[in-house]
Rosetta silent file (secondary structure, phi, psi, omega in degrees, C-alpha in Angstrom):
SEQUENCE: XXXXXXXXXXXXXXXXXXXXXXXXXXXXXXXXXXXXXXXXXXXXXXXXXXXXXXXXXXXXXXXXXXXXXXXXXXXXXXXXXXXXXXXXXXXXXXXXXXXXXXXXXXXXXXXXXXXXXXXXXXXXXXXXXXXXXXXXXXXXXXXXXXXXXXXXXXXXXXXXXXXXXXXXXXXXXXXXXXXXXXXXXXXXXXXXXXXXXXXXXXXXXXX
SCORE:     score description
SCORE:     0.000 S_00000001
   1 L     0.000  157.942 -161.891   20.250    7.046  -32.257 S_00000001
   2 L  -102.472   -7.093 -164.963   22.047    9.467  -30.221 S_00000001
   3 L   -97.721  -14.364 -178.014   18.768   11.631  -29.470 S_00000001
   4 L  -102.107   29.433 -179.023   17.437    8.425  -27.196 S_00000001
   5 H   -64.809  -38.049 -149.197   21.086    8.952  -24.926 S_00000001
   6 H  -113.000  -44.182  177.670   19.627   11.636  -22.280 S_00000001
   7 H   -84.818  -42.244 -166.138   16.259    9.599  -21.249 S_00000001
   8 H   -74.533  -40.022  143.954   18.053    6.411  -20.962 S_00000001
   9 H   -19.536  -49.646 -173.127   20.698    7.991  -19.055 S_00000001
  10 H   -75.852  -32.989  176.199   17.908    9.541  -16.830 S_00000001
  11 H   -93.313    2.116  164.863   16.580    5.955  -16.418 S_00000001
  12 H   -94.334   -3.197 -178.925   19.342    4.430  -15.779 S_00000001
  13 H   -93.640  -15.339  174.736   20.328    6.699  -12.957 S_00000001
  14 L   -54.253  106.061  172.768   16.803    5.958  -11.278 S_00000001
  15 L   -25.633  156.310  177.677   17.710    4.028   -8.078 S_00000001
  16 L   -77.259  154.437  163.997   17.119   -0.130   -7.949 S_00000001
  17 L    62.240   53.813  130.818   13.532   -0.693   -6.200 S_00000001
  18 L  -121.599  104.008 -173.933   11.912    2.234   -8.002 S_00000001
  19 E   -41.518  147.824  136.805    8.472    1.909  -10.115 S_00000001
  20 E  -106.776  167.398 -156.293    8.494    3.854  -13.094 S_00000001
  21 E  -126.316  135.309 -169.723    5.745    5.250  -15.321 S_00000001
  22 L   -76.584  -18.173 -175.553    5.795    5.421  -19.037 S_00000001
  23 L   -79.101  -10.823  172.499    3.907    9.112  -18.165 S_00000001
  24 L   -57.094    0.854 -120.489    7.129   10.239  -16.194 S_00000001
  25 L  -147.537   41.844 -168.519    8.595   11.630  -19.279 S_00000001
  26 L   -79.658  -17.304  163.355    5.711   14.341  -20.457 S_00000001
  27 L   -62.026   -9.824 -159.318    9.060   16.477  -22.138 S_00000001
  28 L  -129.554  164.669 -169.664    9.687   13.958  -24.328 S_00000001
  29 L   -95.572  168.045 -143.912    6.662   12.397  -27.237 S_00000001
  30 H   -81.946  -14.693  172.064    5.206    9.793  -25.933 S_00000001
  31 H  -103.079  -20.432  161.511    6.136    6.817  -29.031 S_00000001
  32 H   -61.133  -49.436 -177.826   10.096    8.031  -28.598 S_00000001
  33 H   -45.687  -69.323 -148.441    9.483    7.398  -24.479 S_00000001
  34 H   -59.967  -33.099 -144.919    7.908    3.888  -25.538 S_00000001
  35 H  -104.361  -43.421  171.534   10.530    3.041  -27.813 S_00000001
  36 H   -84.926  -31.455  158.644   13.685    3.572  -24.902 S_00000001
  37 H   -96.149   18.833  156.561   11.660    1.731  -22.839 S_00000001
  38 H   -80.320  -82.606 -153.624   11.380   -1.387  -24.775 S_00000001
  39 H   -57.382  -24.055  134.982   14.778   -1.428  -25.537 S_00000001
  40 L   -57.256  -52.788 -172.075   15.723   -0.992  -21.507 S_00000001
  41 H   -57.842  -44.493  177.099   13.639   -3.855  -20.998 S_00000001
  42 H   -69.859   -6.127 -171.150   15.487   -6.125  -23.722 S_00000001
  43 H  -109.499    3.415 -171.562   18.702   -4.654  -22.011 S_00000001
  44 L    53.551   27.628  177.145   17.604   -6.042  -18.669 S_00000001
  45 L  -107.246    8.710  149.768   17.982   -2.826  -17.105 S_00000001
  46 L  -148.355  171.699 -168.169   14.224   -2.259  -16.085 S_00000001
  47 E   -92.461  138.974  167.704   11.281   -4.572  -15.855 S_00000001
  48 E   -90.623  145.739  103.340    7.432   -4.030  -17.777 S_00000001
  49 E   -66.848  -45.404 -166.704    4.726   -4.903  -14.900 S_00000001
  50 E  -166.817 -179.428  146.997    1.809   -4.414  -16.585 S_00000001
  51 L     3.085   67.715 -134.045    0.758   -1.797  -19.101 S_00000001
  52 L    12.445   46.402  174.815    3.068    1.108  -18.839 S_00000001
  53 E  -140.429  137.033 -168.878    4.651    0.712  -15.257 S_00000001
  54 E  -138.082  131.222  160.311    8.023   -0.399  -15.232 S_00000001
  55 E  -157.156  153.545  175.084   10.745   -0.465  -12.382 S_00000001
  56 L   -54.143  131.794 -157.343   14.009   -0.472  -11.948 S_00000001
  57 L  -113.744  122.137  165.835   14.972   -3.938  -10.239 S_00000001
  58 E   -69.547  134.170  148.408   17.264   -4.333   -6.950 S_00000001
  59 L   -35.808  134.292 -170.371   19.708   -7.149   -7.456 S_00000001
  60 L  -150.101 -158.344  163.428   20.092   -9.770   -4.920 S_00000001
  61 L   -80.558  -35.203 -167.585   22.089  -13.612   -5.307 S_00000001
  62 L   -92.798   -0.488  157.281   18.892  -14.718   -6.599 S_00000001
  63 L   120.508 -166.473  172.863   18.429  -12.598   -9.343 S_00000001
  64 L   -60.406  108.330  150.139   16.446   -9.696   -9.668 S_00000001
  65 E   -89.201  138.634 -150.126   13.669   -8.401   -7.340 S_00000001
  66 L   -93.752  165.580 -149.754   10.427   -7.110   -8.079 S_00000001
  67 L   -70.662 -162.606  178.244    8.672   -4.540   -5.659 S_00000001
  68 L  -111.385 -170.938 -164.031    5.838   -6.411   -3.626 S_00000001
  69 H   -85.282  -14.144 -176.717    2.069   -5.315   -4.664 S_00000001
  70 H   -60.569  -47.420 -167.885    1.832   -2.997   -1.812 S_00000001
  71 H   -59.426  -38.782 -153.492    5.054   -1.074   -2.889 S_00000001
  72 H   -99.188   10.916  169.939    3.424   -0.902   -6.226 S_00000001
  73 H   -72.303  -53.831 -164.951   -0.206    0.067   -5.413 S_00000001
  74 H   -67.002  -47.068  151.849    1.157    2.789   -3.528 S_00000001
  75 H   -48.528  -34.000  154.006    3.328    4.168   -6.123 S_00000001
  76 H   -80.372  -14.922  148.084    0.587    4.401   -8.410 S_00000001
  77 H   -26.684  -88.923  153.370   -0.888    6.061   -5.768 S_00000001
  78 H   -28.660  -63.725 -177.426    1.551    8.818   -5.342 S_00000001
  79 H   -46.402  -51.125 -160.996    1.904    8.969   -9.205 S_00000001
  80 H   -85.046  -59.642 -166.022   -2.286    9.793   -9.208 S_00000001
  81 L    92.958   57.201 -160.533   -1.971   11.709   -6.348 S_00000001
  82 L  -120.994  164.691  172.664   -4.625    9.577   -4.658 S_00000001
  83 L  -106.089  125.604  156.368   -5.554    8.174   -1.236 S_00000001
  84 L  -111.674  167.402  174.362   -5.610    3.853   -0.926 S_00000001
  85 L  -162.850  115.294 -148.796   -6.678    1.698    1.683 S_00000001
  86 E   -90.732  142.777 -164.028   -6.291   -1.515    1.477 S_00000001
  87 L  -117.931  172.259  172.545   -9.513   -3.822    1.990 S_00000001
  88 H    33.964 -119.441  166.440  -10.905   -7.224    2.605 S_00000001
  89 H   -63.937  -10.524 -160.459   -7.833   -9.720    2.332 S_00000001
  90 H  -111.932  -14.708  173.929   -5.592   -7.513    1.328 S_00000001
  91 H   -91.607  -34.015 -175.587   -6.326   -5.162    5.058 S_00000001
  92 L   -77.925  -19.423 -166.690   -6.038   -8.621    7.020 S_00000001
  93 L   -84.616  -29.465  169.558   -2.935   -9.817    5.172 S_00000001
  94 L   -48.003  -95.271 -174.161   -1.200   -6.014    6.166 S_00000001
  95 L   -44.752    0.654  165.186   -2.003   -6.431    9.642 S_00000001
  96 L    88.737  -25.636  175.595   -0.870   -9.972    9.896 S_00000001
  97 L   -53.731  -24.543  176.233   -4.673  -11.054   10.637 S_00000001
  98 L  -117.275   88.306  175.664   -4.154  -13.236    7.514 S_00000001
  99 L   -63.637  -25.893 -170.291   -1.360  -15.343    6.261 S_00000001
 100 L   -70.938  167.280 -151.203   -3.080  -15.970    3.147 S_00000001
 101 L   -96.675   97.207  154.978   -1.483  -14.529   -0.043 S_00000001
 102 L   -14.704   99.928 -164.043   -3.831  -12.618   -2.250 S_00000001
 103 L   -75.726  -54.207 -150.537   -4.381  -13.479   -5.759 S_00000001
 104 E  -134.849  107.262  162.523   -6.164  -10.097   -6.449 S_00000001
 105 E   -72.196  130.352 -153.483   -5.277   -7.049   -4.025 S_00000001
 106 E  -122.330  118.129  178.354   -8.128   -4.693   -3.202 S_00000001
 107 E  -130.930  133.181  157.187   -7.768   -1.112   -2.451 S_00000001
 108 E   -80.141  149.132  176.032  -10.322    1.826   -1.809 S_00000001
 109 E  -148.890  155.042 -172.777   -9.210    5.163   -3.364 S_00000001
 110 L   -99.091   29.320 -157.378  -10.469    8.721   -3.420 S_00000001
 111 L  -126.877 -149.240  169.877   -8.772    8.514   -7.084 S_00000001
 112 L   -99.874  138.582  -30.188  -10.186    6.470  -10.069 S_00000001
 113 L   159.102   97.252  154.240  -11.517    3.159  -10.020 S_00000001
 114 E  -168.278 -151.805 -156.318   -9.868    0.711  -12.371 S_00000001
 115 E  -152.241  132.162  172.534   -7.828   -3.240  -12.406 S_00000001
 116 E  -115.471  101.558  165.701   -4.262   -3.577  -12.819 S_00000001
 117 L   -98.394  150.188 -178.705   -3.384   -6.958  -14.077 S_00000001
 118 L  -109.090   91.562  171.770    0.183   -8.459  -12.743 S_00000001
 119 L    43.970  -87.298 -173.414    0.374  -12.037  -14.490 S_00000001
 120 L  -133.749   58.159  179.877   -1.800  -14.404  -12.460 S_00000001
 121 L  -144.814 -178.225  152.321   -1.883  -11.488   -9.704 S_00000001
 122 E   176.138  150.529 -165.543   -3.943   -8.286   -9.811 S_00000001
 123 E  -115.452  141.390 -169.372   -4.468   -4.673   -8.094 S_00000001
 124 E  -133.042  108.029 -152.086   -8.165   -3.570   -7.758 S_00000001
 125 E  -109.514  133.497 -153.463   -8.468    0.161   -7.012 S_00000001
 126 E  -141.367  142.184  174.060  -12.711    0.652   -6.281 S_00000001
 127 E   -63.744  114.315 -179.124  -13.959    4.476   -5.446 S_00000001
 128 L  -122.669  155.531 -176.890  -14.380    4.681   -1.587 S_00000001
 129 L   -88.765  148.924 -163.290  -16.239    7.487    0.288 S_00000001
 130 H   -45.474  -27.918 -146.281  -14.607   10.196    2.134 S_00000001
 131 H   -74.706  -20.773 -167.210  -15.750    9.159    5.571 S_00000001
 132 H   -46.209  -32.126 -162.397  -13.113    5.713    4.673 S_00000001
 133 L   -93.074  -40.562 -178.061  -10.422    8.297    4.844 S_00000001
 134 L   -72.146   37.515  140.580  -10.703   10.391    7.828 S_00000001
 135 L   -63.892  163.602 -170.601   -9.312    8.752   10.193 S_00000001
 136 L  -118.122   25.789  152.586   -6.615   10.224   11.700 S_00000001
 137 L  -135.038  142.747 -161.372   -4.109    7.019   11.947 S_00000001
 138 H   -71.284  -93.017 -164.742   -3.214    4.555    9.314 S_00000001
 139 H   -28.572  -40.678 -163.301   -3.787    1.933   11.684 S_00000001
 140 H   -92.412  -46.531 -179.497   -7.335    2.210   13.104 S_00000001
 141 H   -85.100    5.083  171.107   -8.793    2.551    8.895 S_00000001
 142 H   -86.720  -45.165  166.449   -7.033   -0.194    8.094 S_00000001
 143 H   -48.945  -38.523  146.081   -8.404   -2.249   11.219 S_00000001
 144 H   -28.543  -82.611 -143.507  -11.563   -1.007   10.451 S_00000001
 145 H   -77.634  -31.551  174.314  -11.597   -2.358    7.076 S_00000001
 146 H   -54.172  -56.865  171.197   -9.619   -5.685    8.491 S_00000001
 147 H   -49.309  -48.236 -141.566  -12.807   -6.249   10.661 S_00000001
 148 H   -87.498  -54.257 -169.350  -15.244   -5.490    8.401 S_00000001
 149 H   -85.964  -13.316  169.300  -13.989   -8.356    5.962 S_00000001
 150 H   -44.183  -69.386 -141.153  -13.887  -10.773    9.675 S_00000001
 151 L    58.939  125.495 -163.578  -16.581  -10.006   10.817 S_00000001
 152 H     4.034  -60.830 -153.346  -18.330   -9.760   14.128 S_00000001
 153 H  -113.258   11.898  168.845  -18.559  -13.256   15.520 S_00000001
 154 H  -107.106   13.412 -172.440  -15.266  -14.196   13.596 S_00000001
 155 L   -96.254  107.294  175.636  -12.944  -12.264   15.617 S_00000001
 156 L   -93.028 -172.470  129.851  -10.771  -14.517   18.148 S_00000001
 157 H   -30.085  -42.967  159.246   -8.290  -14.666   20.018 S_00000001
 158 H   -59.481  -32.152  162.020   -5.979  -15.143   18.213 S_00000001
 159 H   -60.342  -65.604 -171.181   -7.143  -11.816   16.171 S_00000001
 160 H   -38.801  -54.271 -156.245   -7.555  -10.128   19.264 S_00000001
 161 H   -69.421  -22.875  174.704   -3.911  -10.822   20.613 S_00000001
 162 H   -42.112  -84.491 -162.634   -2.809   -9.581   16.709 S_00000001
 163 H   -43.606  -62.412  175.401   -4.897   -6.445   17.225 S_00000001
 164 H   -57.721  -19.667  177.651   -3.367   -5.604   20.866 S_00000001
 165 H   -95.072  -22.511 -174.653    0.356   -6.155   19.624 S_00000001
 166 H   -81.787  -72.658 -173.929   -0.570   -3.540   16.676 S_00000001
 167 H   -18.661  -53.752 -172.186   -2.303   -1.282   19.200 S_00000001
 168 L   -84.264    2.196  165.293    0.816   -1.216   21.620 S_00000001
 169 L  -117.199    3.194  161.100    2.857   -0.365   19.179 S_00000001
 170 L   -64.969  130.430 -160.208    0.918    2.700   17.487 S_00000001
 171 L   -91.193  -20.125 -169.923    3.119    5.458   18.621 S_00000001
 172 L   -94.535   75.747 -167.614   -0.234    8.107   18.032 S_00000001
 173 L   -83.922  -22.267  168.177   -2.486    6.828   20.782 S_00000001
 174 H   -49.930  -56.425 -156.733   -4.461   10.129   21.485 S_00000001
 175 H   -97.067   14.027  164.119   -5.385   10.219   18.399 S_00000001
 176 H   -66.135  -30.528 -164.123   -5.942    6.403   18.293 S_00000001
 177 L  -109.746    5.309 -167.633   -8.376    6.989   20.498 S_00000001
 178 L  -105.695  -18.071  138.004   -9.941    9.829   18.954 S_00000001
 179 H   -15.186  -48.804 -168.675  -10.568    7.491   16.306 S_00000001
 180 H  -103.143   36.202  173.016  -12.520    5.539   17.842 S_00000001
 181 H  -106.091   18.277 -178.088  -15.709    7.679   18.050 S_00000001
 182 L  -129.133   31.899 -172.186  -16.145    7.054   14.080 S_00000001
 183 L  -107.650  141.058  171.514  -15.490    3.157   14.010 S_00000001
 184 L   -58.624  132.969 -162.742  -18.963    0.829   13.865 S_00000001
 185 L   -67.205    2.039  177.847  -20.194    0.716   17.454 S_00000001
 186 L  -106.013  -49.708 -146.347  -19.366   -3.328   17.752 S_00000001
 187 H   -75.717  -22.215  171.504  -15.573   -2.967   16.397 S_00000001
 188 H   -63.984  -34.626 -164.760  -15.596    0.052   19.491 S_00000001
 189 H   -79.988  -53.423 -164.471  -16.747   -2.270   21.947 S_00000001
 190 H   -68.820  -68.464  172.373  -14.054   -4.548   20.665 S_00000001
 191 H   -26.695  -60.792 -177.719  -11.522   -2.363   20.565 S_00000001
 192 H   -67.083  -69.080  168.462  -11.870    0.052   23.188 S_00000001
 193 H    -4.428  -64.931 -141.444  -10.867   -1.805   26.251 S_00000001
 194 H   -68.024  -91.408  172.425   -7.211   -2.968   24.201 S_00000001
 195 H     4.628  -69.248 -167.215   -6.727    1.211   23.837 S_00000001
 196 H   -58.738  -52.455 -170.989   -8.343    2.126   27.314 S_00000001
 197 H   -55.146  -60.269  162.906   -5.481   -0.499   28.541 S_00000001
 198 H   -34.177  -73.823 -174.353   -2.819    0.782   26.420 S_00000001
 199 H   -77.413   -5.815 -176.198   -3.045    4.458   28.094 S_00000001
 200 H   -79.511  -40.062 -139.873   -3.576    3.279   31.516 S_00000001
 201 H   -90.330  -25.196 -161.352   -0.406    1.355   31.235 S_00000001
 202 H  -100.989  -25.625  167.430    1.720    4.700   29.708 S_00000001
 203 H   -57.963  -47.783  167.895   -0.195    6.801   32.391 S_00000001
 204 H   -30.732  -52.371 -173.462    1.384    3.854   34.870 S_00000001
 205 H   -69.506  -31.975 -168.613    4.861    4.973   33.392 S_00000001
 206 H   -48.395  -54.067 -176.979    4.758    8.077   33.609 S_00000001
 207 L   -65.827    0.000    0.000    4.457    8.653   37.155 S_00000001
């Protein structure tokens, strides 16, 4: 079919490592888009990840490299013009507070809630209240969810050491201190001395 050449070329020119969606091509008939995508999957140009979701794979010496679940979730959020926030085991894993790889990656979103099945793994988007997305720094938003998943009595020296490392790496220290006013009291008592100490170190270096 000659009519599929323009769309096929558009997709073939998408850089490897990008997620694409069936809805990315509204200028074409839906059935036509589906046929072209199916043919591209058969030709190993793209990989189908889930219903309506595809990936332009990067190639390595080990074969095609699929996107991380986080990359896929962020791509879906970008498409939907939504904000997402990892929670539970997903947040712990993202911050290096857990080495356990989740089978279900869970995110709060200000968009639509849904579940996307990816073989033996899945992505779950749950509607979250606006307060969850009000933090000025991504780090604090993630920390709150991670600490909530751990629970006050399960935060030991190993976890605190990793939190100190993350806070040292955060460039927006002033915003981090502003975020402290929004977190639950028990988390504030735990995090505040670390941020204040970091602030003192910075002031000392500036002198």
